[in-house]
Amino acid sequence: MRQWLEGLETRHGLDKLTQQARQLVLVSFVVLLLLVIYRGFFIQGDTFNWRPVVAFVLPLLLFLPSIIGQRARGHAWLAFVSLLYFTQGTMLATLPGQGVRGVLEAVVSLALFTGCMAYARFRSRQQRQGSA
């Protein structure tokens, strides 16, 4: 795996790979945030309670400064948090009438995980090369 990643870095360059990973992070972050907000506002039924919405949105929003600041360490931590949303998506996929939304949430959270891990790797290597 390491040799494959190093070959990928050699063929495409760290700048391009970092930019592509960042784009994947941004798109998947926004889509996951919208899915979570959608669930909170439209799935609850007649009575609206804002606490579950905040409970599911807050962990994502806490990483917004790391995403905006393009910090590799923050992206690595966000990758681990995204696995919680993957777990939730797989559980939702087993519920009647929630299969599509659950699978969508699981796929988007896996995209976020992949993008964050790739960005953390490529960005840290890019910074290391710049300081060397």
PDB file of N, CA, C and O in Angstrom, residues 19-35 67 108-109 111-112 115:
ATOM      1  N   GLN A  19      -4.946  18.720  -3.653  1.00  0.00           N
ATOM      2  CA  GLN A  19      -6.107  19.482  -4.114  1.00  0.00           C
ATOM      3  C   GLN A  19      -7.315  18.569  -4.355  1.00  0.00           C
ATOM      4  O   GLN A  19      -8.440  18.896  -3.976  1.00  0.00           O
ATOM      5  N   GLN A  20      -7.102  17.410  -4.966  1.00  0.00           N
ATOM      6  CA  GLN A  20      -8.203  16.478  -5.210  1.00  0.00           C
ATOM      7  C   GLN A  20      -8.770  15.930  -3.908  1.00  0.00           C
ATOM      8  O   GLN A  20      -9.989  15.788  -3.764  1.00  0.00           O
ATOM      9  N   ALA A  21      -7.905  15.615  -2.962  1.00  0.00           N
ATOM     10  CA  ALA A  21      -8.375  15.119  -1.663  1.00  0.00           C
ATOM     11  C   ALA A  21      -9.166  16.194  -0.941  1.00  0.00           C
ATOM     12  O   ALA A  21     -10.205  15.916  -0.329  1.00  0.00           O
ATOM     13  N   ARG A  22      -8.720  17.436  -1.034  1.00  0.00           N
ATOM     14  CA  ARG A  22      -9.449  18.547  -0.405  1.00  0.00           C
ATOM     15  C   ARG A  22     -10.826  18.725  -1.031  1.00  0.00           C
ATOM     16  O   ARG A  22     -11.800  18.970  -0.324  1.00  0.00           O
ATOM     17  N   GLN A  23     -10.921  18.602  -2.333  1.00  0.00           N
ATOM     18  CA  GLN A  23     -12.218  18.711  -3.005  1.00  0.00           C
ATOM     19  C   GLN A  23     -13.163  17.603  -2.542  1.00  0.00           C
ATOM     20  O   GLN A  23     -14.348  17.844  -2.307  1.00  0.00           O
ATOM     21  N   LEU A  24     -12.642  16.387  -2.404  1.00  0.00           N
ATOM     22  CA  LEU A  24     -13.463  15.281  -1.916  1.00  0.00           C
ATOM     23  C   LEU A  24     -13.932  15.551  -0.490  1.00  0.00           C
ATOM     24  O   LEU A  24     -15.098  15.302  -0.154  1.00  0.00           O
ATOM     25  N   VAL A  25     -13.055  16.087   0.339  1.00  0.00           N
ATOM     26  CA  VAL A  25     -13.428  16.412   1.722  1.00  0.00           C
ATOM     27  C   VAL A  25     -14.532  17.458   1.743  1.00  0.00           C
ATOM     28  O   VAL A  25     -15.545  17.308   2.444  1.00  0.00           O
ATOM     29  N   LEU A  26     -14.367  18.524   0.977  1.00  0.00           N
ATOM     30  CA  LEU A  26     -15.354  19.605   0.989  1.00  0.00           C
ATOM     31  C   LEU A  26     -16.725  19.135   0.518  1.00  0.00           C
ATOM     32  O   LEU A  26     -17.747  19.421   1.156  1.00  0.00           O
ATOM     33  N   VAL A  27     -16.756  18.400  -0.582  1.00  0.00           N
ATOM     34  CA  VAL A  27     -18.034  17.935  -1.127  1.00  0.00           C
ATOM     35  C   VAL A  27     -18.704  16.955  -0.171  1.00  0.00           C
ATOM     36  O   VAL A  27     -19.891  17.094   0.156  1.00  0.00           O
ATOM     37  N   SER A  28     -17.965  15.971   0.306  1.00  0.00           N
ATOM     38  CA  SER A  28     -18.565  14.969   1.189  1.00  0.00           C
ATOM     39  C   SER A  28     -18.953  15.571   2.540  1.00  0.00           C
ATOM     40  O   SER A  28     -19.962  15.176   3.130  1.00  0.00           O
ATOM     41  N   PHE A  29     -18.187  16.543   3.033  1.00  0.00           N
ATOM     42  CA  PHE A  29     -18.528  17.212   4.291  1.00  0.00           C
ATOM     43  C   PHE A  29     -19.859  17.944   4.160  1.00  0.00           C
ATOM     44  O   PHE A  29     -20.735  17.818   5.014  1.00  0.00           O
ATOM     45  N   VAL A  30     -20.021  18.696   3.088  1.00  0.00           N
ATOM     46  CA  VAL A  30     -21.260  19.451   2.882  1.00  0.00           C
ATOM     47  C   VAL A  30     -22.442  18.512   2.691  1.00  0.00           C
ATOM     48  O   VAL A  30     -23.515  18.715   3.277  1.00  0.00           O
ATOM     49  N   VAL A  31     -22.272  17.457   1.914  1.00  0.00           N
ATOM     50  CA  VAL A  31     -23.375  16.506   1.683  1.00  0.00           C
ATOM     51  C   VAL A  31     -23.750  15.803   2.976  1.00  0.00           C
ATOM     52  O   VAL A  31     -24.939  15.649   3.291  1.00  0.00           O
ATOM     53  N   LEU A  32     -22.766  15.377   3.756  1.00  0.00           N
ATOM     54  CA  LEU A  32     -23.065  14.720   5.032  1.00  0.00           C
ATOM     55  C   LEU A  32     -23.760  15.678   5.988  1.00  0.00           C
ATOM     56  O   LEU A  32     -24.720  15.297   6.667  1.00  0.00           O
ATOM     57  N   LEU A  33     -23.318  16.904   6.033  1.00  0.00           N
ATOM     58  CA  LEU A  33     -23.956  17.912   6.880  1.00  0.00           C
ATOM     59  C   LEU A  33     -25.419  18.117   6.462  1.00  0.00           C
ATOM     60  O   LEU A  33     -26.314  18.176   7.309  1.00  0.00           O
ATOM     61  N   LEU A  34     -25.669  18.189   5.164  1.00  0.00           N
ATOM     62  CA  LEU A  34     -27.044  18.357   4.673  1.00  0.00           C
ATOM     63  C   LEU A  34     -27.909  17.139   4.989  1.00  0.00           C
ATOM     64  O   LEU A  34     -29.087  17.281   5.336  1.00  0.00           O
ATOM     65  N   LEU A  35     -27.338  15.943   4.876  1.00  0.00           N
ATOM     66  CA  LEU A  35     -28.091  14.734   5.216  1.00  0.00           C
ATOM     67  C   LEU A  35     -28.478  14.713   6.692  1.00  0.00           C
ATOM     68  O   LEU A  35     -29.602  14.348   7.045  1.00  0.00           O
ATOM     69  N   ILE A  67     -10.930  22.424   8.625  1.00  0.00           N
ATOM     70  CA  ILE A  67     -11.136  22.325   7.180  1.00  0.00           C
ATOM     71  C   ILE A  67     -10.788  23.652   6.512  1.00  0.00           C
ATOM     72  O   ILE A  67     -10.088  23.687   5.495  1.00  0.00           O
ATOM     73  N   VAL A 108     -21.423   8.452   1.830  1.00  0.00           N
ATOM     74  CA  VAL A 108     -20.866   9.801   1.942  1.00  0.00           C
ATOM     75  C   VAL A 108     -19.863   9.878   3.097  1.00  0.00           C
ATOM     76  O   VAL A 108     -18.818  10.512   2.979  1.00  0.00           O
ATOM     77  N   SER A 109     -20.158   9.218   4.205  1.00  0.00           N
ATOM     78  CA  SER A 109     -19.212   9.243   5.327  1.00  0.00           C
ATOM     79  C   SER A 109     -17.933   8.479   4.986  1.00  0.00           C
ATOM     80  O   SER A 109     -16.852   8.873   5.428  1.00  0.00           O
ATOM     81  N   ALA A 111     -16.697   8.372   1.944  1.00  0.00           N
ATOM     82  CA  ALA A 111     -15.992   9.317   1.069  1.00  0.00           C
ATOM     83  C   ALA A 111     -15.284  10.372   1.903  1.00  0.00           C
ATOM     84  O   ALA A 111     -14.142  10.753   1.604  1.00  0.00           O
ATOM     85  N   LEU A 112     -15.947  10.842   2.950  1.00  0.00           N
ATOM     86  CA  LEU A 112     -15.324  11.825   3.846  1.00  0.00           C
ATOM     87  C   LEU A 112     -14.108  11.216   4.540  1.00  0.00           C
ATOM     88  O   LEU A 112     -13.056  11.848   4.641  1.00  0.00           O
ATOM     89  N   GLY A 115     -11.304  10.879   1.900  1.00  0.00           N
ATOM     90  CA  GLY A 115     -10.761  12.187   1.557  1.00  0.00           C
ATOM     91  C   GLY A 115      -9.933  12.783   2.674  1.00  0.00           C
ATOM     92  O   GLY A 115      -8.863  13.359   2.436  1.00  0.00           O
TER      93      GLY A 115
END
